[in-house]
XYZ file of C-alpha atoms in Angstrom:
624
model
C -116.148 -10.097 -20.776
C -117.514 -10.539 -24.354
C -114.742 -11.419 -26.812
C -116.913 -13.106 -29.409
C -120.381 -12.881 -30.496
C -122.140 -14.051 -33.753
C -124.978 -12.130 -34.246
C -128.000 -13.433 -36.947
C -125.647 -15.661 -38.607
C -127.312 -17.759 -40.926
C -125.386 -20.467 -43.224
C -125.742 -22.990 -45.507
C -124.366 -26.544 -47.148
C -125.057 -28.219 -50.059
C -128.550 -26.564 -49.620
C -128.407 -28.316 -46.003
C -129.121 -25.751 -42.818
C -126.173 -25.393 -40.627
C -127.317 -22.052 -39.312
C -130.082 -20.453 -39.060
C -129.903 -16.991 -38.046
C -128.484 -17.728 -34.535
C -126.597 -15.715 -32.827
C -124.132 -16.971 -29.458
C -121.676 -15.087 -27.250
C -118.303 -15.987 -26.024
C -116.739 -14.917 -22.625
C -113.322 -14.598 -21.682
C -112.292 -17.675 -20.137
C -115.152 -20.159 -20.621
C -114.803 -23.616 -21.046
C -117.855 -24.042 -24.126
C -118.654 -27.830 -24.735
C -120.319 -27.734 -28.682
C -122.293 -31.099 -29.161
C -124.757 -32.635 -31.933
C -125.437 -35.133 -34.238
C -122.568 -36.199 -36.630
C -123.622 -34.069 -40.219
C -125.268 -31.055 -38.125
C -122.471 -29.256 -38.624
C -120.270 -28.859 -35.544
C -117.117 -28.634 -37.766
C -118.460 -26.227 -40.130
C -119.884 -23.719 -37.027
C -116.006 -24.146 -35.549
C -114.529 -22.848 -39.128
C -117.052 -19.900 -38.827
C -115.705 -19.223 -35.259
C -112.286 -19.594 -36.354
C -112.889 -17.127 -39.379
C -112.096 -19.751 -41.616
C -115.440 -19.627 -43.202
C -117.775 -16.943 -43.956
C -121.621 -17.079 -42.858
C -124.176 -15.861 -45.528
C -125.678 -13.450 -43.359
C -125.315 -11.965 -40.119
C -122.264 -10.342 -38.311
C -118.714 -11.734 -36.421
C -118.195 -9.468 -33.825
C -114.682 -9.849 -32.347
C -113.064 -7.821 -29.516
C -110.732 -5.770 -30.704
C -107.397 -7.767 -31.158
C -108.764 -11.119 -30.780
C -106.511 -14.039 -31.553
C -107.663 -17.086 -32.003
C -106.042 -20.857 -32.161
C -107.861 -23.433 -34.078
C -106.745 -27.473 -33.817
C -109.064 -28.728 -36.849
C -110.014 -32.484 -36.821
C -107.940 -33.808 -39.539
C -104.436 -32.535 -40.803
C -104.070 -32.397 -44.392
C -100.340 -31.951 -46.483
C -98.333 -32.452 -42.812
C -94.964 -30.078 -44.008
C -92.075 -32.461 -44.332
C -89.940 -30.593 -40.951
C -89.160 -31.727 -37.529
C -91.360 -31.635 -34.598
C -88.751 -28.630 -33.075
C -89.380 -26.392 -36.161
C -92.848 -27.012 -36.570
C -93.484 -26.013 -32.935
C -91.021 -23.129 -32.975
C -92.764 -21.525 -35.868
C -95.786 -20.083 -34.085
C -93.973 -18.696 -31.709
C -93.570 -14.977 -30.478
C -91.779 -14.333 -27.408
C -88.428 -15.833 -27.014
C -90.465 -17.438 -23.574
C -92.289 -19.348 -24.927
C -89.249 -21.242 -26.840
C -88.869 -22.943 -22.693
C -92.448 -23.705 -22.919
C -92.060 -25.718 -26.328
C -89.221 -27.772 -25.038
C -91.447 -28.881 -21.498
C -94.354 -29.560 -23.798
C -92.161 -31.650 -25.804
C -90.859 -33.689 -22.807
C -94.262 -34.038 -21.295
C -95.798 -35.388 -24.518
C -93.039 -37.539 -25.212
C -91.495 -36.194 -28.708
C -88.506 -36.585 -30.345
C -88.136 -32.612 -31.217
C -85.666 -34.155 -34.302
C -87.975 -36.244 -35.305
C -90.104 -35.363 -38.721
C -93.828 -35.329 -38.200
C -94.224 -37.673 -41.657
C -92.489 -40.032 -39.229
C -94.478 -39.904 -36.387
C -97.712 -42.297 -35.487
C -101.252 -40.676 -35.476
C -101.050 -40.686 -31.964
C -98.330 -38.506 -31.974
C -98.636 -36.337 -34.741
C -101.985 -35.456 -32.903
C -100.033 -34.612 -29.727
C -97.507 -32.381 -31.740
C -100.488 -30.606 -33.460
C -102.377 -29.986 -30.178
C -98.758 -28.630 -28.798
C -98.658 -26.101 -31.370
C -102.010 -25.469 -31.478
C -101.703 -24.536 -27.802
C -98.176 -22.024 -28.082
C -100.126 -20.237 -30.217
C -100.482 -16.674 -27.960
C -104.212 -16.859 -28.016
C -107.649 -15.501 -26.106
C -109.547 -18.297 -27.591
C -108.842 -21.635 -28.557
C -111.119 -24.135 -30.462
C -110.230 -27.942 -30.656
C -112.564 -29.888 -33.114
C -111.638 -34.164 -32.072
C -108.708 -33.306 -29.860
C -108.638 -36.759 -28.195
C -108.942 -38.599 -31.644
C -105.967 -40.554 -31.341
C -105.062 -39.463 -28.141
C -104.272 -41.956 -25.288
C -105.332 -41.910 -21.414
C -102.208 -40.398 -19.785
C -102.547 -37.361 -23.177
C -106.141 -36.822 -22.475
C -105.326 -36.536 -18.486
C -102.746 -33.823 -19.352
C -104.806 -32.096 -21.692
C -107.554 -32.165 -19.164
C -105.550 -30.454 -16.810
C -103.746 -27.916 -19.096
C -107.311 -26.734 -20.072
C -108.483 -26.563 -16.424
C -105.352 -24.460 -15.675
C -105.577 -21.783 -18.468
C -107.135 -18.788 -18.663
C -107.555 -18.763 -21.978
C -111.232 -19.886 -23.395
C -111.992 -23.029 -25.006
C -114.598 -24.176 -27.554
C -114.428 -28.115 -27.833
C -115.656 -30.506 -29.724
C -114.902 -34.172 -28.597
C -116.864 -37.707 -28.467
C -115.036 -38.862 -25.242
C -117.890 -37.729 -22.944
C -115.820 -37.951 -19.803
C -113.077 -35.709 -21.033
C -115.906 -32.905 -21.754
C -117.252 -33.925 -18.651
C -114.423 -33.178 -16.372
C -112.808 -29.507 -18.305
C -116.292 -27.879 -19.612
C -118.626 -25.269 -17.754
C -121.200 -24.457 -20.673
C -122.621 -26.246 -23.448
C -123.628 -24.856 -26.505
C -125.871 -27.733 -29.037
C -126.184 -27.396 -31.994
C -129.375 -28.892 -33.588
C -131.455 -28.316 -37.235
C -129.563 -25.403 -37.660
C -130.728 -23.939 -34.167
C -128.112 -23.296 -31.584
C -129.087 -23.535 -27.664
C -126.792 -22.388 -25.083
C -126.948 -24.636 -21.796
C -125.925 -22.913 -18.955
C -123.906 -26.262 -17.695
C -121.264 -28.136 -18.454
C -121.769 -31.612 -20.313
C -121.798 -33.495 -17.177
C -124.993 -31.439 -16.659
C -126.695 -31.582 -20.334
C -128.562 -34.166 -20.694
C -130.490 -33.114 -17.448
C -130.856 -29.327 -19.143
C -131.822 -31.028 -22.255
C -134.382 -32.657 -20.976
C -136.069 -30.084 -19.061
C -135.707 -27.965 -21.809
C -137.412 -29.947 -24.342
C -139.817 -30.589 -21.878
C -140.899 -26.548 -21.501
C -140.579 -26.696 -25.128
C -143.593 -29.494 -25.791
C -145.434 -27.401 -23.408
C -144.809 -23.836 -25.293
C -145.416 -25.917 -28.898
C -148.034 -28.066 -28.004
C -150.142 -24.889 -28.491
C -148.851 -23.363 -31.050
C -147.674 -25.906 -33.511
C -148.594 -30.010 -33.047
C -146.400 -31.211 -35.548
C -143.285 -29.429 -33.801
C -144.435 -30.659 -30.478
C -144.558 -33.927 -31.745
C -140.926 -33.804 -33.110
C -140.093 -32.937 -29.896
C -141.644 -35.319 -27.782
C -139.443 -37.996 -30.278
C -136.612 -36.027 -29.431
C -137.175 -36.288 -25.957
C -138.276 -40.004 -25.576
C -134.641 -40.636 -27.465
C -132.947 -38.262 -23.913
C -134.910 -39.993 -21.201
C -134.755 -43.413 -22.509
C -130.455 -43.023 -22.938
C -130.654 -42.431 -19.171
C -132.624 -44.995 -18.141
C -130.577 -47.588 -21.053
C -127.666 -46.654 -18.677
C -129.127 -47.701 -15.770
C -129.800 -51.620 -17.604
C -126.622 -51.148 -19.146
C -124.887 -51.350 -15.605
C -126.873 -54.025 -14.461
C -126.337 -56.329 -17.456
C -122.170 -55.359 -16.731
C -122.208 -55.878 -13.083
C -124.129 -59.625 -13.969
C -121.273 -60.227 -16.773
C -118.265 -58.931 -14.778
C -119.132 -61.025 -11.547
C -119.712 -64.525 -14.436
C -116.145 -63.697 -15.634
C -114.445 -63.207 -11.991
C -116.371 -65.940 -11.064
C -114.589 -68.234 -13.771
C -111.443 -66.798 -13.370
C -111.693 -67.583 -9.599
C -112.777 -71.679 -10.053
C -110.760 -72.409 -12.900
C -107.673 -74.146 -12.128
C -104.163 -73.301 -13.177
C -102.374 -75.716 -15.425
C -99.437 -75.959 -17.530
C -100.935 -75.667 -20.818
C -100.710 -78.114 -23.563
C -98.635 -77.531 -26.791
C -101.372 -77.800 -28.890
C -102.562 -74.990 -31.289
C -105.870 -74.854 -30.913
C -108.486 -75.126 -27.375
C -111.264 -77.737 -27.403
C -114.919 -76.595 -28.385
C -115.677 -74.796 -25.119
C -116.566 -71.476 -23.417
C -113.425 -70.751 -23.937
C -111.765 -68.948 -26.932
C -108.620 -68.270 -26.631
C -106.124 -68.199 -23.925
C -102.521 -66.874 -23.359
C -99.663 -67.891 -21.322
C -96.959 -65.778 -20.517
C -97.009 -63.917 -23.662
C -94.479 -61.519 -24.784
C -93.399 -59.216 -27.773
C -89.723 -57.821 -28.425
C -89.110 -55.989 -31.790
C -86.264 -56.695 -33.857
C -84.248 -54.204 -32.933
C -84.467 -55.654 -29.134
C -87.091 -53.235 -27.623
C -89.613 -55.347 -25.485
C -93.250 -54.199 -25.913
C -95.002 -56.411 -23.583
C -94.409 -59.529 -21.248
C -96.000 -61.647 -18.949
C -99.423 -61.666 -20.221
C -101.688 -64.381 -19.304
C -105.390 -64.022 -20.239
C -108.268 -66.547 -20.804
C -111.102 -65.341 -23.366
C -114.396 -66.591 -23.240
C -117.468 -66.666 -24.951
C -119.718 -62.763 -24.100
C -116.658 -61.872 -23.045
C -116.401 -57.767 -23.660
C -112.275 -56.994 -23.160
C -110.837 -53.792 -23.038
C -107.208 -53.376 -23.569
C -105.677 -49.858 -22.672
C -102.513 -48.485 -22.661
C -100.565 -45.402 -23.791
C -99.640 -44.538 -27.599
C -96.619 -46.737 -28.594
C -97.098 -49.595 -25.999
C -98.079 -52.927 -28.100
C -101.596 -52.350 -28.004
C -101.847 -52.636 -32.121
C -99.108 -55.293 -32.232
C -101.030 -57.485 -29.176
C -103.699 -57.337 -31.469
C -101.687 -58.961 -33.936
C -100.468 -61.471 -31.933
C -104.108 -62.386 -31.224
C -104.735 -62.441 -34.680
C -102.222 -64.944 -35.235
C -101.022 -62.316 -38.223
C -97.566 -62.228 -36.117
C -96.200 -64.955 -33.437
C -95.503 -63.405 -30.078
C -91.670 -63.824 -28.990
C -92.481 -65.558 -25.415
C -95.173 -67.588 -24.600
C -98.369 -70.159 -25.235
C -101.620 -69.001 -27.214
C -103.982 -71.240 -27.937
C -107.444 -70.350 -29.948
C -110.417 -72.246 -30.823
C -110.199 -74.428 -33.779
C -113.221 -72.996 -35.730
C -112.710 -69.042 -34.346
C -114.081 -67.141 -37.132
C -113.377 -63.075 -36.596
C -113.404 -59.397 -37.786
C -112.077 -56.399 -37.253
C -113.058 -52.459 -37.459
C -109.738 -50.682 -38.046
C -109.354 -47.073 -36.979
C -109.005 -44.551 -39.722
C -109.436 -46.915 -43.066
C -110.700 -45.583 -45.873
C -113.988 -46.640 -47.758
C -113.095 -47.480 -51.364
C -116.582 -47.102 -52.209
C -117.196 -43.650 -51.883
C -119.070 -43.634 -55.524
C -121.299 -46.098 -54.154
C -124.736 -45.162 -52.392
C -125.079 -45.741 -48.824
C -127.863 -48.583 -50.051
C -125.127 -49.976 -52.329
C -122.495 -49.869 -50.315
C -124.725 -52.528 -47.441
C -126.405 -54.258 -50.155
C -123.626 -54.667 -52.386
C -126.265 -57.247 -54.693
C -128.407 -54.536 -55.183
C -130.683 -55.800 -53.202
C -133.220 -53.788 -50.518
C -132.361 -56.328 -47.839
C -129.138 -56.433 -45.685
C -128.071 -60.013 -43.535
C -127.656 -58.762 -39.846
C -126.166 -61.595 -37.911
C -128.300 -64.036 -39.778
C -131.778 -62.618 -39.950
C -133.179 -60.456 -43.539
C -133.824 -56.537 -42.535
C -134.915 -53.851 -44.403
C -131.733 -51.850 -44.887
C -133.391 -48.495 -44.460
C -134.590 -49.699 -41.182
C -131.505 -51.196 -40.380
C -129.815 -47.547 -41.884
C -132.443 -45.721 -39.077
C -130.747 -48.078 -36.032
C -127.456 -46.231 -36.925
C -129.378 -42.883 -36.665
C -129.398 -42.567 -40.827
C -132.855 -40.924 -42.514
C -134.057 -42.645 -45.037
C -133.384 -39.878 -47.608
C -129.579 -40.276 -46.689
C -129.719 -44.106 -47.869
C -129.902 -42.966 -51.227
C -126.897 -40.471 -50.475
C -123.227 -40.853 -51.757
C -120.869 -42.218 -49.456
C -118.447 -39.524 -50.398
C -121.136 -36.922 -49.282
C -120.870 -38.193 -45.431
C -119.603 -36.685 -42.550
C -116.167 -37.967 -41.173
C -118.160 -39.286 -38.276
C -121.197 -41.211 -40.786
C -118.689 -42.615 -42.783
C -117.898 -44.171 -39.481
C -121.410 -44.969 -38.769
C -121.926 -46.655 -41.913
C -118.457 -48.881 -41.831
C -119.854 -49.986 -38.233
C -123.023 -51.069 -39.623
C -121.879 -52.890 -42.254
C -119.184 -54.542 -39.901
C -121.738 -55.591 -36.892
C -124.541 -56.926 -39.614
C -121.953 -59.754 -39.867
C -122.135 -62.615 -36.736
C -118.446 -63.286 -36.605
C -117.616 -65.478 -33.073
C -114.742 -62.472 -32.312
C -115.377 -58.619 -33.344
C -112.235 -56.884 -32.833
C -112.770 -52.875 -32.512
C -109.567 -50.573 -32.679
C -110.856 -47.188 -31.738
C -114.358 -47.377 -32.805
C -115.992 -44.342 -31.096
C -113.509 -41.781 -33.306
C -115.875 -38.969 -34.868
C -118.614 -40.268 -33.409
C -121.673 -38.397 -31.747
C -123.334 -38.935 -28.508
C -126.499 -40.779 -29.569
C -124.616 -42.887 -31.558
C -121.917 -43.776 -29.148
C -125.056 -44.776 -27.073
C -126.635 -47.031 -29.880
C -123.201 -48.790 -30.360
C -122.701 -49.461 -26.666
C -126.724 -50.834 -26.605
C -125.495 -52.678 -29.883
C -122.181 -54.467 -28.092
C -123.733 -55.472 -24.960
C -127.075 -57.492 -26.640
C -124.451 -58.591 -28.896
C -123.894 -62.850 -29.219
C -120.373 -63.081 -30.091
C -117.308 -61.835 -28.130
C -115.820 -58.368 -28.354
C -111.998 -57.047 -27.937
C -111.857 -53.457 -28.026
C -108.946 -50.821 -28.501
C -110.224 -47.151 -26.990
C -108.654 -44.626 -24.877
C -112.832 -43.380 -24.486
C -113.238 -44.368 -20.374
C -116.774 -43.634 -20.302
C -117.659 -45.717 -23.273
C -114.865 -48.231 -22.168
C -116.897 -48.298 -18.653
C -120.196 -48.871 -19.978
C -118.980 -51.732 -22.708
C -116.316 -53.730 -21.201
C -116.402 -56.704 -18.694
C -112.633 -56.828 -18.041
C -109.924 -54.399 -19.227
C -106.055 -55.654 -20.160
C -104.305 -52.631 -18.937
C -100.621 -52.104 -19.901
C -98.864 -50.992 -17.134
C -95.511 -49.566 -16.550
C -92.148 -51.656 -17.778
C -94.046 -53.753 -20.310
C -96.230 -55.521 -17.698
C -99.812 -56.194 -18.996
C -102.588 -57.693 -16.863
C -105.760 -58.361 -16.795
C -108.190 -56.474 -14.512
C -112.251 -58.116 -14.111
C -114.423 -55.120 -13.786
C -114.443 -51.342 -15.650
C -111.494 -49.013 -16.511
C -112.992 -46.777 -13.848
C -112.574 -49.708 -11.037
C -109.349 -50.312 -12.127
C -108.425 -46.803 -11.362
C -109.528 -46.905 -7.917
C -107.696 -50.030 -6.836
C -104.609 -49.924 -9.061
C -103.808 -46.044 -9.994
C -101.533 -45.640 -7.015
C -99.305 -48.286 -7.650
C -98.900 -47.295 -11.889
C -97.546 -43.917 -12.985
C -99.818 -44.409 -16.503
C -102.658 -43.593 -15.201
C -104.399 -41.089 -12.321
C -108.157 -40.252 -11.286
C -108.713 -36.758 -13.112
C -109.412 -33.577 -11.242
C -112.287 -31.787 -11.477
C -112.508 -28.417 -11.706
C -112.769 -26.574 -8.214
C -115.434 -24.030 -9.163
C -119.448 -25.699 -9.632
C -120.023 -24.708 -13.495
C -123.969 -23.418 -11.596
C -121.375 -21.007 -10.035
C -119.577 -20.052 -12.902
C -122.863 -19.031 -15.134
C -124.484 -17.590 -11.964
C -121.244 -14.977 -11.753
C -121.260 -13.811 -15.240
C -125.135 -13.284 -14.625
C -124.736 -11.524 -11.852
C -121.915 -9.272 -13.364
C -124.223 -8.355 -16.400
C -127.157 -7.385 -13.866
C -124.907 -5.065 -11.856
C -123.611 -3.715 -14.892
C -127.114 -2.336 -16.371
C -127.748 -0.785 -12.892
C -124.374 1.484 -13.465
C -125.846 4.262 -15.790
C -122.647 6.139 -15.830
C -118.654 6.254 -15.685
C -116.725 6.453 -12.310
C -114.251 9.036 -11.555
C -111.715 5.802 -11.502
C -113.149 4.375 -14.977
C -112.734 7.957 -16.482
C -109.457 8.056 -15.362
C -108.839 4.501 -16.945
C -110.060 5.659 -20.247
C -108.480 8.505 -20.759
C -104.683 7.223 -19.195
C -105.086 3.430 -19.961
C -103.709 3.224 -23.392
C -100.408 4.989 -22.340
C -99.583 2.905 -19.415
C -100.133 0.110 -21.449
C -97.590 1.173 -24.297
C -95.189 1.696 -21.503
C -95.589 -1.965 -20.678
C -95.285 -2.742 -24.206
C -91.813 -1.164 -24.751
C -91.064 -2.635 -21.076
C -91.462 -6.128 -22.662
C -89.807 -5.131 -25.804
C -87.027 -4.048 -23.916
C -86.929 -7.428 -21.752
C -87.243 -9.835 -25.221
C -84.305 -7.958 -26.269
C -82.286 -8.799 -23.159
C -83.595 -12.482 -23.335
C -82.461 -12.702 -26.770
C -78.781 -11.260 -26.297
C -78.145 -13.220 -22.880
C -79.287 -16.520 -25.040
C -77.067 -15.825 -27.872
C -74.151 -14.912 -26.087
C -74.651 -17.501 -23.279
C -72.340 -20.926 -24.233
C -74.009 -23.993 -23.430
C -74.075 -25.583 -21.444
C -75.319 -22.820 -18.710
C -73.377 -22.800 -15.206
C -75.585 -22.262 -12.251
C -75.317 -18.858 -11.968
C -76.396 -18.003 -16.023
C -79.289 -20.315 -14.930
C -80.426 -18.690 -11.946
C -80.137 -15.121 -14.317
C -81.715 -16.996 -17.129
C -84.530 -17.626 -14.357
C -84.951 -14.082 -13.094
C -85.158 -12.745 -16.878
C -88.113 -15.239 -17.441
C -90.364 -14.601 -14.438
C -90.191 -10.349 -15.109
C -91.536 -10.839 -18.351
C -94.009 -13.338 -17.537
C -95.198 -10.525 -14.831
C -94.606 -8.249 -17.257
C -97.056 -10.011 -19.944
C -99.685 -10.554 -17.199
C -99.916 -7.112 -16.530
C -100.229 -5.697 -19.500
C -103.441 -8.269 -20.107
C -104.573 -6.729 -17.100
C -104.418 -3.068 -18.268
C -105.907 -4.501 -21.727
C -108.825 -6.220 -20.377
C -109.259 -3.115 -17.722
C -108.875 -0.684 -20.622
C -111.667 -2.732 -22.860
C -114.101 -3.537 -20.205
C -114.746 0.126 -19.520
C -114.647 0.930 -23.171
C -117.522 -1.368 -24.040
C -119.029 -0.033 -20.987
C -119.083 3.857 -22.081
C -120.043 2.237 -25.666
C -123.194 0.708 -24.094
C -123.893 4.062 -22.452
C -123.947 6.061 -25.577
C -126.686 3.709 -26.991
C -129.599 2.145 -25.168
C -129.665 0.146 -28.443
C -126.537 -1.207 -28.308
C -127.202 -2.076 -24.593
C -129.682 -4.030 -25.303
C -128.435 -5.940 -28.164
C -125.298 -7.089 -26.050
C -126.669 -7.442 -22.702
C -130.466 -9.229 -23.090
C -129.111 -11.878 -24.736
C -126.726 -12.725 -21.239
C -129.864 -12.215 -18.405
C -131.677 -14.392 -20.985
């Protein structure tokens, strides 16, 4: 069923296309992957869909009653409350109260707690909680693993896979879109082109499409064809960079296991610093307890070498940050030897810091002399060429900074960070707000890259296709090293640590999904009139469903007296009551979407009969 379409919507921003007289339909349950360049305007298109922003021409066509919840990507003036009362505020059925308190459990949130207390890791998990309560037919999540560790994103990936509810997403962590999407809308130069496939199936549609496309252009307009033979080249040659990409890994993860392997165990020296080797750094038994006496880590023992490419993983509020600054030397660790190299020279990207410079052209702000040449890693380049590695135009180097995207601000600190040739980069969440080709540019980047990398990401595929070891912290403060990909890791180690699990994929092939709501709009245009049964329904519908409606009424009300007259704590018997009460107006609620969806279905359906123009305006575009 149809429960969103915009129809010729055209938009713009700061005179830059974000629309373009497109028009897209949404379907009741669909799990809608929206992808692009960072600056295309995926954000801006979500606002439209979430009726936060108005399109310059065209129509929003809702079902009737459509709600909608919309997680935006960053959270601005956080209300000073707790994490109970901000949850508890969207709600509306007493019901749902039981579901707050289990999402609060299983995210692991102090419902006293006051969201300007809580780490960006969890103020994201309390946001998607709410964001999720909300009753809802569609829900939209701009960045929604931003922030979000492993064991949040495997919850969220099943929570999505359960509901009924549809889903527009927006996310840079391609596995996650991977594993809970079925179609994929992209959004390019203000054209938007439905894929009939989830992501895990794009870039094969994407390239067959622009194929067909070179092939329709080519004789109708050379220049476009020759844009989008570019285009093209860029989607065939990421495939085949993945297939190198795992060859140079495999080659650096059996060097590093073969080291680990031959070098002998010793008691390490007390000196501060390791000779002039391969080796960089190296740990012994290293632990961290915070002053108040809770232990973050212990036990670590690690040896980092030169090309090394570490990933460390863990959930939010393990030590990851605070290993990082025992590596650093900025803080000494509580237990334990580490020794560095006496001339170790590194830098770091830090996740979500600000650019001070945001009056400062994107030329400036690399060439901060003024001059037209940047220093990457020792050699003089052109910065506009260096700009167009980082997927910038060249009109864009004379932008402001503070005209950027969220995700080319990123860009841009990268690229001013890996131009230096520091012996250690340390990356804490890089791939935030980043889009797919440049996710694949930064992992080409890190893997020709001379110096050694330690990175902080909760992104598995990128975290696969980067990394030649992972330090994974497991379950009671343990942390230990693993040669090989977070992927590997999972396979051998997942069913000995509750952290982490292999995500399920959905049951039902996506080909099988689009095929059925193809199908169902074929069969529909045969039926060129109203069933005795769908008369019936039309006419009778709307009263059985207001029965159902004072039903639940009736039922809240009985919720709502039995919990304010009930004494806590509950005795076995008010429980198993408590119990009963709950399940008849869940059944309750899921009947009365029934009738509604019933009742609507066979209203469009008489709609469509009364006009062959209306038919075809809402149908064509489905078979198409």
């Amino acid at each position: 069923m149809n429960i969103l379409t915009l129809k010729d919507a055209a938009l713009h921003v700061h005179k830059k296309v974000i629309l373009s007289k497109e028009t897209v339909h949404i379907y009741a349950g669909e799990k809608i992957a929206l992808v692009g360049r960072n600056g295309c305007g995926k954000s801006t298109l979500l606002r439209v869909l979430a009726q936060e922003l108005d399109i310059e021409e065209g129509v929003y066509i809702p079902k009737p009653g459509l709600s909608i919840a919309y997680l935006c990507q960053n959270h601005k003036n956080v209300p000073e409350c707790s994490v109970e009362t901000f949850l508890h505020e969207v709600l509306k059925a007493p019901h749902l109260a039981f579901q707050a308190e289990e999402l609060l459990l299983t995210l692991n949130l102090d419902p006293k707690q006051k969201l300007s207390q809580l780490s960006g890791g969890e103020l994201r998990r309390a946001y998607i909680a709410r964001t999720l309560l909300i009753p809802s037919d569609l829900i939209i999540l701009d960045e929604p693993t931003n922030h979000l560790d492993i064991v949040g994103i495997e919850w969220l990936e099943s929570w999505i896979l359960k509901s009924k509810q549809a889903f527009i997403i927006v996310a840079h962590d391609r596995k996650f879109l991977k594993n809970v999407t079925q179609r994929t809308l992209w959004l390019h130069q203000g054209k938007l082109r439905s894929a009939p496939v989830g992501f895990e199936g794009f870039e094969t549609w994407q390239e067959t499409f622009l194929q067909e496309q070179i092939r329709i252009q080519s004789r109708l307009d050379v220049k476009l064809a020759q844009e989008l033979r570019w285009l093209a080249r860029g989607v065939t040659a990421r495939r085949r960079r993945n297939e190198g990409r795992l060859s140079r890994l495999k080659e650096l993860r059996a060097q590093k296991a073969n080291f680990s392997k031959n070098q002998q165990k010793m008691v390490p020296s007390r000196q501060d610093d390791v000779g002039l080797t391969r080796q960089l750094m190296e740990g012994w038994n290293l632990g961290y307890t915070l002053p108040e006496g809770r232990g973050l880590f212990k036990e670590l023992n690690f040896r980092l070498l030169k090309g090394d490419r570490i990933g460390i993983i863990g959930p939010n509020g393990c030590g990851k940050s605070t290993l990082i600054r025992v590596l650093t030397k900025e803080i000494t660790p509580s237990e334990g030897i580490l020794k560095t190299a006496s001339t170790l020279h590194w830098s770091m990207f830090k996740q979500n810091q600000p650019i001070e410079e945001l009056s400062f052209s994107v030329k400036r702000f690399l060439c901060s002399q003024g001059s037209d040449y940047v220093d990457v890693q020792g050699k003089q380049r052109h910065v506009v060429a260096y700009l167009k590695e980082f997927l910038f135009s060249p009109e864009q180097a004379h932008c402001l900074v503070q005209m950027l995207s969220g995700g080319e601000r990123n860009r841009l600190r990268l690229a001013k960070l890996l131009s230096q040739s520091p012996d250690l980069l340390i990356l804490d969440e890089p791939t935030n707000d980043l889009d797919i080709e440049t996710l694949d540019f930064l992992k080409d980047f890190l893997l020709q890259y001379a110096g050694t990398i330690i990175i902080v990401s909760h992104d598995r595929d990128f975290l696969d296709d980067v990394v030649s070891s992972v330090l994974v912290f497991e379950s009671q403060g343990k942390v230990r090293e693993f040669v090989g990909s977070f992927s590997e890791y999972l396979q051998a180690e997942s069913e000995r640590h509750a952290f982490f699990k292999i995500p399920e994929k959905s049951s039902k092939p996506c080909a099988e999904k689009s095929s059925s709501v193809e199908a169902s709009a074929r069969s529909s245009l045969k039926k060129e009139k109203l069933s005795y049964r769908e008369k019936f329904l039309l006419e009778n519908g709307l009263q059985e469903i207001e029965e159902l409606l004072d039903q639940k009424r009736r039922l809240e009300e009985q919720l709502v007296h039995f919990q304010r007259n009930s004494p806590l704590p509950l005795n076995a018997s008010q429980i198993e009551q408590l119990s009963v009460m709950s399940q008849t107006l869940c059944e309750c609620l899921e009947k009365i979407q029934e009738k509604e969806e019933a009742w609507i279905n066979v209203a469009e359906k008489e709609s469509r009969l009364c006009s062959k123009d209306e038919k075809d305006c809402l149908l064509r575009p489905v078979l198409n």
